[in-house]
Tab-separated table of C-alpha atoms in Angstrom:
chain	number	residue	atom	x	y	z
A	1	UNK	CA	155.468	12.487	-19.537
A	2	UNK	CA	158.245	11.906	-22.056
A	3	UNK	CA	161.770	11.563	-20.862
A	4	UNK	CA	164.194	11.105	-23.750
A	5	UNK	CA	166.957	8.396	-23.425
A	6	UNK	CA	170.138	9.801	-23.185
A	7	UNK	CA	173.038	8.802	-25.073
A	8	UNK	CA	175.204	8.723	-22.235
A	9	UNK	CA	173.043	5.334	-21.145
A	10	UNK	CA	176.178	2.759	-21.957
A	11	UNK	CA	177.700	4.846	-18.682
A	12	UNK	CA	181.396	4.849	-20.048
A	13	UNK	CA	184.400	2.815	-18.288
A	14	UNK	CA	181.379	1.613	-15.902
A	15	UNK	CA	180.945	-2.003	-15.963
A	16	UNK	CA	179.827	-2.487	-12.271
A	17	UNK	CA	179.072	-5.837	-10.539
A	18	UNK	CA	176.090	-5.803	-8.567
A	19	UNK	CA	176.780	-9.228	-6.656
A	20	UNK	CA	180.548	-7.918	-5.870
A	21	UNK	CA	179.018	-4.775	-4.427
A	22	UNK	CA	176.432	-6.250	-2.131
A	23	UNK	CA	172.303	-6.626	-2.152
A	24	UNK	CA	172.725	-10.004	-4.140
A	25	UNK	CA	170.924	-11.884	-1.672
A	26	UNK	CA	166.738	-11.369	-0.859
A	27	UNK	CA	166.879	-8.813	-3.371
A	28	UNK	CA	167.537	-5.695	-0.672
A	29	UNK	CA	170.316	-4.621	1.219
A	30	UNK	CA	170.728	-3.690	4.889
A	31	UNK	CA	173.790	-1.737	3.930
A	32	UNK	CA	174.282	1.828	5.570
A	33	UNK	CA	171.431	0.906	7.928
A	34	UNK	CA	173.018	3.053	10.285
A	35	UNK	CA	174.452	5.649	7.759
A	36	UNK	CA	174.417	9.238	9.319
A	37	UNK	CA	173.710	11.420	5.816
A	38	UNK	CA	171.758	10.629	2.932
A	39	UNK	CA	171.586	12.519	-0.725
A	40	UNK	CA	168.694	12.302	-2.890
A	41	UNK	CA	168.556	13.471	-6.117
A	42	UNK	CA	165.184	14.954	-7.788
A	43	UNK	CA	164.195	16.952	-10.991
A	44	UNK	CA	163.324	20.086	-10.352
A	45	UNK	CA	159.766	19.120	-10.929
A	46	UNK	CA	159.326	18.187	-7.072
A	47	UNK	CA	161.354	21.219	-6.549
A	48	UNK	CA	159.113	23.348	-8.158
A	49	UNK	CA	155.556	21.546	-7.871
A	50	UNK	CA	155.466	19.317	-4.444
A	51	UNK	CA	158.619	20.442	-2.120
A	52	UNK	CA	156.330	19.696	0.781
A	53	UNK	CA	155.697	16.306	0.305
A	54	UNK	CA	159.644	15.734	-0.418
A	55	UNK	CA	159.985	17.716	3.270
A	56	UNK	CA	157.385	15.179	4.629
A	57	UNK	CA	159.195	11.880	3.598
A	58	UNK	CA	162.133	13.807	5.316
A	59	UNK	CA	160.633	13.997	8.465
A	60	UNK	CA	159.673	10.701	8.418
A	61	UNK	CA	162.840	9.249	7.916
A	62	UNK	CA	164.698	11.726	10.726
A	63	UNK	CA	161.946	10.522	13.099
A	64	UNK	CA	163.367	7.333	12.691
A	65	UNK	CA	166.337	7.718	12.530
A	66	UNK	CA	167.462	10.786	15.128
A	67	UNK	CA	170.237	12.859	13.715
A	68	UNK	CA	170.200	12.016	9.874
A	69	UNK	CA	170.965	14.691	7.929
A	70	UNK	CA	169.380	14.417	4.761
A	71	UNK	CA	171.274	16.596	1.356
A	72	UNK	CA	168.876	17.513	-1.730
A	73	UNK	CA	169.968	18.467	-5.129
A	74	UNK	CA	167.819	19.059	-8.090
A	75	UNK	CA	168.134	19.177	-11.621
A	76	UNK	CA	166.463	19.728	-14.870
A	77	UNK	CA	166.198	17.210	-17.302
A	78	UNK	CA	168.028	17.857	-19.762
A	79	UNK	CA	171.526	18.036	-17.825
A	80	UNK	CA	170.340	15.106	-14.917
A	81	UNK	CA	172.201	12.107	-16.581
A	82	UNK	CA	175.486	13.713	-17.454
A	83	UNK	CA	175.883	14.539	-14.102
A	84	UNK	CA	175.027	11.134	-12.976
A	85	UNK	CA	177.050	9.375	-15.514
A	86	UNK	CA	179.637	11.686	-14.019
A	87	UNK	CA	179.367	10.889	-10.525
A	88	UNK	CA	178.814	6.991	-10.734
A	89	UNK	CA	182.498	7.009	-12.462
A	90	UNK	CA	183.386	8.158	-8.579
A	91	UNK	CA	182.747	6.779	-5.203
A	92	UNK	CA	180.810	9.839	-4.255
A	93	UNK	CA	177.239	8.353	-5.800
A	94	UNK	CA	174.371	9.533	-4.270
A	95	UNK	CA	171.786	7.767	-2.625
A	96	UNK	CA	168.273	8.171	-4.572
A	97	UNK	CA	168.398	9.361	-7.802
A	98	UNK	CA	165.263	10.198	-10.369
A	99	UNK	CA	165.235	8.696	-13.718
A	100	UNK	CA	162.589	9.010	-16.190
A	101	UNK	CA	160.897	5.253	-17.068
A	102	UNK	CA	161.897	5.306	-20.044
A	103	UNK	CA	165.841	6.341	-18.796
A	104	UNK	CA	166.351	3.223	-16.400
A	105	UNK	CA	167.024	0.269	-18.699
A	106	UNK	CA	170.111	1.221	-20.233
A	107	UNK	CA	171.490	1.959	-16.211
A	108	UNK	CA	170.006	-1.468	-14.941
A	109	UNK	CA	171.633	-3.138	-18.073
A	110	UNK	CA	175.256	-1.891	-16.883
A	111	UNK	CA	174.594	-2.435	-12.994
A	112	UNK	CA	174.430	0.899	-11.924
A	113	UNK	CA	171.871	0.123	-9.894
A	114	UNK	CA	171.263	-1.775	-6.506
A	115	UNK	CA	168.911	-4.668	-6.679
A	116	UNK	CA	165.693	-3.989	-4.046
A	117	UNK	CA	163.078	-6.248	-2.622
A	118	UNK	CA	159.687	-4.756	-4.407
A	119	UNK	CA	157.922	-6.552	-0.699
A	120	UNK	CA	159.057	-3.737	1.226
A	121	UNK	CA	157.153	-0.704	-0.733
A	122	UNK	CA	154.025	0.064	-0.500
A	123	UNK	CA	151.314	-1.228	-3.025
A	124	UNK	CA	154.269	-2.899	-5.094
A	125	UNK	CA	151.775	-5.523	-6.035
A	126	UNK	CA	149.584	-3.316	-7.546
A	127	UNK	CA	152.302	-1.326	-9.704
A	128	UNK	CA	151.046	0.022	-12.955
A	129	UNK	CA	152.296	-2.819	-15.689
A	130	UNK	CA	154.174	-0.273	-17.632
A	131	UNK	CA	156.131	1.219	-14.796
A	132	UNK	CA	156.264	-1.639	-13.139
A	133	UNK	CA	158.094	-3.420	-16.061
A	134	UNK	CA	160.472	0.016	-16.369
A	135	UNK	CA	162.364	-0.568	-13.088
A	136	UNK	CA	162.142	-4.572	-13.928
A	137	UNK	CA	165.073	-6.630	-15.417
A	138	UNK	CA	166.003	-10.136	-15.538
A	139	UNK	CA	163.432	-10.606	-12.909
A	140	UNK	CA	165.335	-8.558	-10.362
A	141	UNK	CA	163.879	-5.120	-9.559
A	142	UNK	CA	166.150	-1.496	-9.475
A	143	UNK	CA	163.517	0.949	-8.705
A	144	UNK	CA	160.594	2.085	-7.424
A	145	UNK	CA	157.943	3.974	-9.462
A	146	UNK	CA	157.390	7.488	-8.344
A	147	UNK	CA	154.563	8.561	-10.418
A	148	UNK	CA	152.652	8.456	-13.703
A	149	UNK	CA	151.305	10.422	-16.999
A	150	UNK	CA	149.725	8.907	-19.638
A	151	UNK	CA	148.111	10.164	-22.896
A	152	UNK	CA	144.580	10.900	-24.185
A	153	UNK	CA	142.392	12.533	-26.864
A	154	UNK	CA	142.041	16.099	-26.587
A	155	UNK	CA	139.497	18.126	-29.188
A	156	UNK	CA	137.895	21.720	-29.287
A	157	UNK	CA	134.266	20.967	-28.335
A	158	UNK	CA	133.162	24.473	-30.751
A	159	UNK	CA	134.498	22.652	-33.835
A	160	UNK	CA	132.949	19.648	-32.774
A	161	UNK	CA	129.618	21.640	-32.407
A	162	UNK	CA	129.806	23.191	-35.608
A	163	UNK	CA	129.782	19.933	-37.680
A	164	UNK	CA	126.694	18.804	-35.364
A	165	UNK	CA	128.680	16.812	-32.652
A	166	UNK	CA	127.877	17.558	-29.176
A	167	UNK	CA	129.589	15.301	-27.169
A	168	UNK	CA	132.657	13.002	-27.028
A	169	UNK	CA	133.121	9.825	-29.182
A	170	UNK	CA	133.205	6.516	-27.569
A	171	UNK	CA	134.309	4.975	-30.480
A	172	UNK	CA	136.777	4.695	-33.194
A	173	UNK	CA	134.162	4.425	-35.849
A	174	UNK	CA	132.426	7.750	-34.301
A	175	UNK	CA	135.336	9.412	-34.119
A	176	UNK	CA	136.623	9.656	-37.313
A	177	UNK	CA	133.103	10.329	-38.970
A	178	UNK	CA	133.261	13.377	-36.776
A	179	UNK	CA	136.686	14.350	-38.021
A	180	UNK	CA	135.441	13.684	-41.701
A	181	UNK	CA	132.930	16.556	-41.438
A	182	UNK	CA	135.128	18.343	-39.398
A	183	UNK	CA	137.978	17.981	-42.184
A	184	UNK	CA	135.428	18.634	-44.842
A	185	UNK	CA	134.010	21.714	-43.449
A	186	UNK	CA	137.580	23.325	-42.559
A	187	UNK	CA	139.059	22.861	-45.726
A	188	UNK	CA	142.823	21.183	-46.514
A	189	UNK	CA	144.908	24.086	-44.629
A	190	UNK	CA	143.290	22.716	-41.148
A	191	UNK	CA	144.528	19.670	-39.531
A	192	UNK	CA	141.033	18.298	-38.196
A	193	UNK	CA	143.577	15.848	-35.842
A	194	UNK	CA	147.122	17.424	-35.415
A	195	UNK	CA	149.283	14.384	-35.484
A	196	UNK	CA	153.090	14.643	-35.895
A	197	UNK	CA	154.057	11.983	-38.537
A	198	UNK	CA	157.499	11.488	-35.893
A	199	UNK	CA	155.304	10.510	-32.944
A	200	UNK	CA	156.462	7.502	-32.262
A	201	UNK	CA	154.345	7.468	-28.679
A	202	UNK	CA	151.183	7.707	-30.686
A	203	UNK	CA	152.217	5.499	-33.792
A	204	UNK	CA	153.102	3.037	-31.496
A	205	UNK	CA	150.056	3.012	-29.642
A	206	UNK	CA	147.948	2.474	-32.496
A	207	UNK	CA	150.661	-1.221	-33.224
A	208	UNK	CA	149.720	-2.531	-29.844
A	209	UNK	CA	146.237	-1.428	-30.198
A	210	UNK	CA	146.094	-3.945	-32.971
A	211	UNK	CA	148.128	-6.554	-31.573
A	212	UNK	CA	151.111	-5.749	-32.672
A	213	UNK	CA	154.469	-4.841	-30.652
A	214	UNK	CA	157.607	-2.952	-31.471
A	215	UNK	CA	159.897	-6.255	-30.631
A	216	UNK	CA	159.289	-9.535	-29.071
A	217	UNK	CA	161.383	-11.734	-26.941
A	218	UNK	CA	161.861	-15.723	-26.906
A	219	UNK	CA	164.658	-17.451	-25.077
A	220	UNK	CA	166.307	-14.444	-24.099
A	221	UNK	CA	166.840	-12.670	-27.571
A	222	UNK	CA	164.845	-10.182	-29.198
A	223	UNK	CA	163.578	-9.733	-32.376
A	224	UNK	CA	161.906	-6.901	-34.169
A	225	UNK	CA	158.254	-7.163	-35.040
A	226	UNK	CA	156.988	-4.371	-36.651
A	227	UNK	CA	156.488	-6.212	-39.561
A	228	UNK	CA	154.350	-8.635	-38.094
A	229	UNK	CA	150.303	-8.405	-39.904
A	230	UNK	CA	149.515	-7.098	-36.499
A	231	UNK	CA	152.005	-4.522	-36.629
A	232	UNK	CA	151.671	-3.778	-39.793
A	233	UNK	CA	147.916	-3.210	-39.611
A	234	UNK	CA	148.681	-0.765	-36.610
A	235	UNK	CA	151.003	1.112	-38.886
A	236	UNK	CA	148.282	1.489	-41.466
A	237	UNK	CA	146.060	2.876	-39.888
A	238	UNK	CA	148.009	5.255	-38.614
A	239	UNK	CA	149.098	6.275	-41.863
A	240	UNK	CA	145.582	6.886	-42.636
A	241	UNK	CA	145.033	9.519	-39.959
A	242	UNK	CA	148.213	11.346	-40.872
A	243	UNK	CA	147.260	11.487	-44.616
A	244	UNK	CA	143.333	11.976	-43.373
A	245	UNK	CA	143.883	14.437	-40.999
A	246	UNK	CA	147.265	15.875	-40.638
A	247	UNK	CA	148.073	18.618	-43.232
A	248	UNK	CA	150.389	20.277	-41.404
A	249	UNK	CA	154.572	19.642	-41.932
A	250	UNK	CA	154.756	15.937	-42.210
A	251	UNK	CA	158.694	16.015	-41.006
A	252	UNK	CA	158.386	17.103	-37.430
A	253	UNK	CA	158.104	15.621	-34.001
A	254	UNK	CA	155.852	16.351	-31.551
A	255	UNK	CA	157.551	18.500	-29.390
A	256	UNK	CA	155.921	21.439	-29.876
A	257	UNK	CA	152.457	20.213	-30.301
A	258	UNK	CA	150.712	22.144	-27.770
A	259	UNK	CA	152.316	25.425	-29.628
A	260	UNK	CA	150.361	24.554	-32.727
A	261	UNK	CA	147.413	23.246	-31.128
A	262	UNK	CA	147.198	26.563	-29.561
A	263	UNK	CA	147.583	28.480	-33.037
A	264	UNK	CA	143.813	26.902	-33.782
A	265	UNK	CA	145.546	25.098	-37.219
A	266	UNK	CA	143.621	22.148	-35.748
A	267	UNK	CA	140.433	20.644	-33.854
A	268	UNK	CA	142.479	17.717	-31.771
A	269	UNK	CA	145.308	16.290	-30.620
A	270	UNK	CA	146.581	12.840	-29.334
A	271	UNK	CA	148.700	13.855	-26.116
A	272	UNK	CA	150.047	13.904	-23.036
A	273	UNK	CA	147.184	15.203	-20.159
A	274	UNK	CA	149.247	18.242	-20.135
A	275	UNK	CA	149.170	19.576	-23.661
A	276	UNK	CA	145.579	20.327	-23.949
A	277	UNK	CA	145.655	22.742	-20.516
A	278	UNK	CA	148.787	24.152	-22.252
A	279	UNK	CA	147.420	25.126	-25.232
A	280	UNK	CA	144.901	27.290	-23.723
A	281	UNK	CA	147.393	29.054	-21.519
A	282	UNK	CA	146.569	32.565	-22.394
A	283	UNK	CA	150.180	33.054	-23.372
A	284	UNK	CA	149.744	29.989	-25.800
A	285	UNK	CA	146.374	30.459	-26.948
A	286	UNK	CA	146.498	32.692	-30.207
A	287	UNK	CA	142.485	32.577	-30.962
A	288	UNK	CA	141.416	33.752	-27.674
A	289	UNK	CA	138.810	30.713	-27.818
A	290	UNK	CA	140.141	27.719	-26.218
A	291	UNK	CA	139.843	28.598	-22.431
A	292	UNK	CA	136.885	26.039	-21.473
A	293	UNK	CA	136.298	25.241	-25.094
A	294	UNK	CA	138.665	22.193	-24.962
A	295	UNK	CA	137.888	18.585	-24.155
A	296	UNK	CA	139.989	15.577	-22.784
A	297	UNK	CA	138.495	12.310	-23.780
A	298	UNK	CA	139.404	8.660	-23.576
A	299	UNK	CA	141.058	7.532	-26.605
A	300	UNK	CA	139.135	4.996	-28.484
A	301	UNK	CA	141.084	2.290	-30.474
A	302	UNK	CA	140.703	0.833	-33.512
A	303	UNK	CA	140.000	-2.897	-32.000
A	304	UNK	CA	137.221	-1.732	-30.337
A	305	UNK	CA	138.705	-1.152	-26.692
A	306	UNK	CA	140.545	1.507	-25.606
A	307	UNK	CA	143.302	2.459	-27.335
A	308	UNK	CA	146.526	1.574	-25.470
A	309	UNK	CA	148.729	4.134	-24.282
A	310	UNK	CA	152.251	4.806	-23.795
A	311	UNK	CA	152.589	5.411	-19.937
A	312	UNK	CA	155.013	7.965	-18.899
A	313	UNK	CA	156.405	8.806	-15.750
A	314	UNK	CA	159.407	8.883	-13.461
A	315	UNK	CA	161.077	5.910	-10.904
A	316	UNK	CA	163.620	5.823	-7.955
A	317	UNK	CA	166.617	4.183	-8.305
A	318	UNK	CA	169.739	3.225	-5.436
A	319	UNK	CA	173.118	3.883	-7.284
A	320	UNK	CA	174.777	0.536	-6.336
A	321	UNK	CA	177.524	2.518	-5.177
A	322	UNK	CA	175.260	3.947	-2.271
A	323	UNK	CA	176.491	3.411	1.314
A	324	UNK	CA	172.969	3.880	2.458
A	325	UNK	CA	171.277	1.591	0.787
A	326	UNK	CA	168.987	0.676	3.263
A	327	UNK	CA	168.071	3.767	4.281
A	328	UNK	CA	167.493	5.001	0.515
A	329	UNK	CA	165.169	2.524	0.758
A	330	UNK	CA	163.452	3.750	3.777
A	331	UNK	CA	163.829	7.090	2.181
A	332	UNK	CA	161.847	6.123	-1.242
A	333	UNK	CA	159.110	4.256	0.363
A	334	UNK	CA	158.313	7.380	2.434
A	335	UNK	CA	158.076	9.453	-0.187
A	336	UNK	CA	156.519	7.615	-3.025
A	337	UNK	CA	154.726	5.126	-0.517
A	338	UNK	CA	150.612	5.338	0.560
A	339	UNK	CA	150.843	8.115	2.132
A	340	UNK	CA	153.017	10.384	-0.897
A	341	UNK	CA	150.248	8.861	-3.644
A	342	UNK	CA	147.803	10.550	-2.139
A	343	UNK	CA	149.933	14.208	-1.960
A	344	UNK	CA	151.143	13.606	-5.603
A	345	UNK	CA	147.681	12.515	-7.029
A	346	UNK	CA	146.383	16.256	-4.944
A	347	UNK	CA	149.016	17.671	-7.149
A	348	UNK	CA	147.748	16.234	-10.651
A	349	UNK	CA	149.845	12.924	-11.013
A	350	UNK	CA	148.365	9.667	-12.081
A	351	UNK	CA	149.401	7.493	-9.363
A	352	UNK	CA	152.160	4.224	-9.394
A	353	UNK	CA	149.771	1.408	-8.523
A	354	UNK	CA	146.077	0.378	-9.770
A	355	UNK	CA	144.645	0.757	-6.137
A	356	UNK	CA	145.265	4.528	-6.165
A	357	UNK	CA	144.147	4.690	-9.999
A	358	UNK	CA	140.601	3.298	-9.376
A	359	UNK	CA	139.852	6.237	-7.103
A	360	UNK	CA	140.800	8.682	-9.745
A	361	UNK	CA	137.889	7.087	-11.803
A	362	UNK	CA	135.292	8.118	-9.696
A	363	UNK	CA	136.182	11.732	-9.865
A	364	UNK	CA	135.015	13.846	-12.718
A	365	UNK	CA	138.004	16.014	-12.910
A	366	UNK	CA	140.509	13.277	-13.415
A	367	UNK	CA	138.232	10.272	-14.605
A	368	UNK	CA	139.740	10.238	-18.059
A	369	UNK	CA	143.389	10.227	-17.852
A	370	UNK	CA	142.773	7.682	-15.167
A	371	UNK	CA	141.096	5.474	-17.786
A	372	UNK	CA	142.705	5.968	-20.289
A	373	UNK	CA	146.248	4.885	-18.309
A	374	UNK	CA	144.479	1.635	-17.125
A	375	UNK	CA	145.267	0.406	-21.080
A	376	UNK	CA	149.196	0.811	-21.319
A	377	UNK	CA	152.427	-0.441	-22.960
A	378	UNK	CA	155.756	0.327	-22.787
A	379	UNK	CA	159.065	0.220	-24.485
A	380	UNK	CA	161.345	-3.740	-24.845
A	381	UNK	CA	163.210	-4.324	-22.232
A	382	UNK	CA	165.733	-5.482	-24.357
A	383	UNK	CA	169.348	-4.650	-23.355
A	384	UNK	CA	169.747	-2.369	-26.600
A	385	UNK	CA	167.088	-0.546	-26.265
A	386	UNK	CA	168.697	2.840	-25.564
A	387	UNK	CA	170.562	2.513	-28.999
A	388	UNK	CA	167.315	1.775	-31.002
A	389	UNK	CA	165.959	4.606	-29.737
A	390	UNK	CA	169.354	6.925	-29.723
A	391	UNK	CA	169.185	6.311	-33.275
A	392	UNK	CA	166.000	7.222	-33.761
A	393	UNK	CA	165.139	4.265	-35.576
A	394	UNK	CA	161.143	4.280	-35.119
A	395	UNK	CA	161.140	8.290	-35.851
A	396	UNK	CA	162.695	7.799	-39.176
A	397	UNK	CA	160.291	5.092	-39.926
A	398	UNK	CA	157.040	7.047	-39.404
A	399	UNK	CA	158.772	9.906	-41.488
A	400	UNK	CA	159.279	7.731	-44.350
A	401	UNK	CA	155.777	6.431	-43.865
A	402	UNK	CA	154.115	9.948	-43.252
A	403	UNK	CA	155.812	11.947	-46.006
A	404	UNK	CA	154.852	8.484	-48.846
A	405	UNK	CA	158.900	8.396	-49.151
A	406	UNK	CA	158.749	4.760	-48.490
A	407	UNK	CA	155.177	1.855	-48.309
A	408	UNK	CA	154.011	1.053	-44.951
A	409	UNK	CA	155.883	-2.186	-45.385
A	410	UNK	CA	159.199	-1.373	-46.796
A	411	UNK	CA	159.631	0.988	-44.135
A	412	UNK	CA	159.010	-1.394	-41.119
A	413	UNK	CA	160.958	-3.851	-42.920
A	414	UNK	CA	164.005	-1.341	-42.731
A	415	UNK	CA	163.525	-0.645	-39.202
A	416	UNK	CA	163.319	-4.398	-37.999
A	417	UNK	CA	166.275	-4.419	-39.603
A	418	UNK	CA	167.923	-1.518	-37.779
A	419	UNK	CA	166.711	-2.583	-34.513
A	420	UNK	CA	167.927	-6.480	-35.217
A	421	UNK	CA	170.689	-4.697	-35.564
A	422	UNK	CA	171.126	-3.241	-31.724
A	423	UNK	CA	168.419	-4.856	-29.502
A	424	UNK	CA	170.414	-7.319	-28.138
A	425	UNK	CA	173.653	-5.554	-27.360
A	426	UNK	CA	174.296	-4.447	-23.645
């Protein structure tokens, strides 16, 4: 579930402190304990797709508390931050806010955020790592992860059958001798594996998978790593799939992935759970084949395991500006707490802790995204994170890798460089 960093994340004029504004002490707050209103701010996601279980965590909170009046405003994604950014420069913050994982650093790293004690939410000690370490910084944690979405391997099981493969590969090594024949058979105007060269989700993936890592930290300061052997070996290899497999335009992003997947141009895709049910939307599918004929499957990595995916997702954060901290708090837990898991996993989500996750496994319908999230990563929590990606530094480096402009490692090279150049800067 990919939520784009704004580039409104250095919120402007905002330098809050978070000990001069209170919470400094257990790592929670008791202020507005006794606050009569509350605001919480969602995407229209939960709007849209679970406004019963946000009505639930409501009631919950009123029984509690007798008379709160409790104000809901929603937004889309693209317009959500601005608006924040705007209303954090006043006193008139609200009290829960959404952010997407990848969208809370660059707030946390300005103190726009109220510290929280993880103890009082539900399964907080079973947190998936890679939301966990999203709402995570300098060993103080500003959220609360709401829910999850990873990525898997999604293929057209007819295409597979036509080359003599009837079921799923398990491995990396089976995999790609079934996209051989598939290639072979299809002929050079067919991507047997759609893969935007600009993916920097899957490219990414394929670095950790070999041991690798986009940046590493020692003694407080990081340092780009994507010319490391590890991470260079990653990068390889997934510079071999693009030039295997990929023969579509070598330039774009994956944004509109599910479009093209739906065009039948190609026989898979590395995605997000979603795409794959996309593409066979009737209004999406162009070949009038794909409804029941596609396939979600655990990627398999190159090491051997699993291949390691980027997990997506969204958290709750407590503007520090809140004066209801406390029963924000309240507010969160009730609706992203034991009892909201279960309503959001009924819904399609991939849980926020492991507990909830292992159940998943032992259901047919959702077995594989739930495996496939137990291997994840996520981005550096490095304080200039949002400007490494604002620039687009890892995009432009899978371009100049995808399209031959540049070798594997004069490309990463340039991009350690670029991201030297930022990481560190709050």
């Amino acid at each position: 579930m990919k939520r784009k960093l704004i580039s409104a994340i250095g919120i402007a004029g905002m330098m809050v402190s978070i000990a001069a504004c209170g919470g400094e002490g257990d790592g929670g707050s008791d202020k507005g304990a006794d606050a009569k209103e509350l605001t919480v701010w969602l995407t229209v996601d939960a709007q849209n797709n679970w406004p019963e279980l946000v009505k639930a965590a409501d009631a919950a909170v009123q029984k509690k508390h007798p008379g709160l009046k409790i104000n809901h405003e929603y937004y889309g994604w693209p317009d959500k931050n601005a608006k924040l950014d705007a209303v954090l420069a006043t006193d008139k913050a609200p009290d829960v806010v959404e952010m997407g994982n990848t969208e809370m650093l660059g707030y946390m790293v300005k103190g726009a955020f109220a510290p929280l004690d993880q103890a009082k939410f539900d399964n907080s000690d079973a947190w998936l790592d890679g939301l966990k370490a999203s709402v995570t910084y300098e060993d103080k944690t500003y959220g609360v992860p709401y829910y999850a979405g990873g990525r898997v391997a999604n293929w057209r099981k007819d295409v597979a059958a036509s080359v003599g493969v009837k079921s799923a590969p398990k491995t990396y090594k089976g995999l790609t001798a079934a996209l051989d024949k598939i290639q072979k058979k299809q002929g050079d105007k067919f991507s047997a594996w759609y893969q935007p060269t600009r993916d920097w989700y899957a490219a990414m993936s394929f670095v950790y998978d070999a041991g690798g890592a986009i940046a590493t930290e020692s003694g407080g300061q990081w340092k780009a790593s994507l010319s490391s052997p590890e991470s260079l070996k990653g990068l390889k290899e997934f510079k071999n799939v693009v030039d295997s497999y990929m023969h579509g335009d070598k330039t774009k992003d994956e944004s509109d992935r599910y479009i093209v997947y739906g065009q039948g141009k190609s026989s898979m895709i590395f995605a997000a759970a979603w795409e794959g049910a996309t593409a066979e939307d009737p209004k999406n599918d162009k070949t009038g084949k794909l409804k029941g004929n596609l396939e979600n499957f655990v990627m398999p990595g190159p090491s051997g395991k699993n291949m390691p995916v980027f997990l997506g997702g969204s958290d709750l954060a407590v503007p520090v500006k809140s004066d209801a901290q406390a029963l924000a708090a309240e507010w969160i837990n009730a609706f992203a707490g034991s009892s909201g898991q279960k309503g959001l996993m009924a819904k399609g989500n991939l849980p926020n802790n492991k507990t909830d996750l292992a159940t998943l496994k032992n259901d047919p319908k959702t077995a594989v995204p739930a495996t496939a999230a137990e291997s994840n990563w996520f981005v550096p929590m490095a304080p200039g994170w949002g400007q490494v990606e604002k620039a687009q530094i890892l995009q432009t480096m899978l371009q100049s890798i995808g399209t031959g402009k540049k070798s594997v490692e004069a490309a990463a090279k340039e991009a350690d460089a670029a991201i030297d150049k930022v990481i560190n800067t709050k």
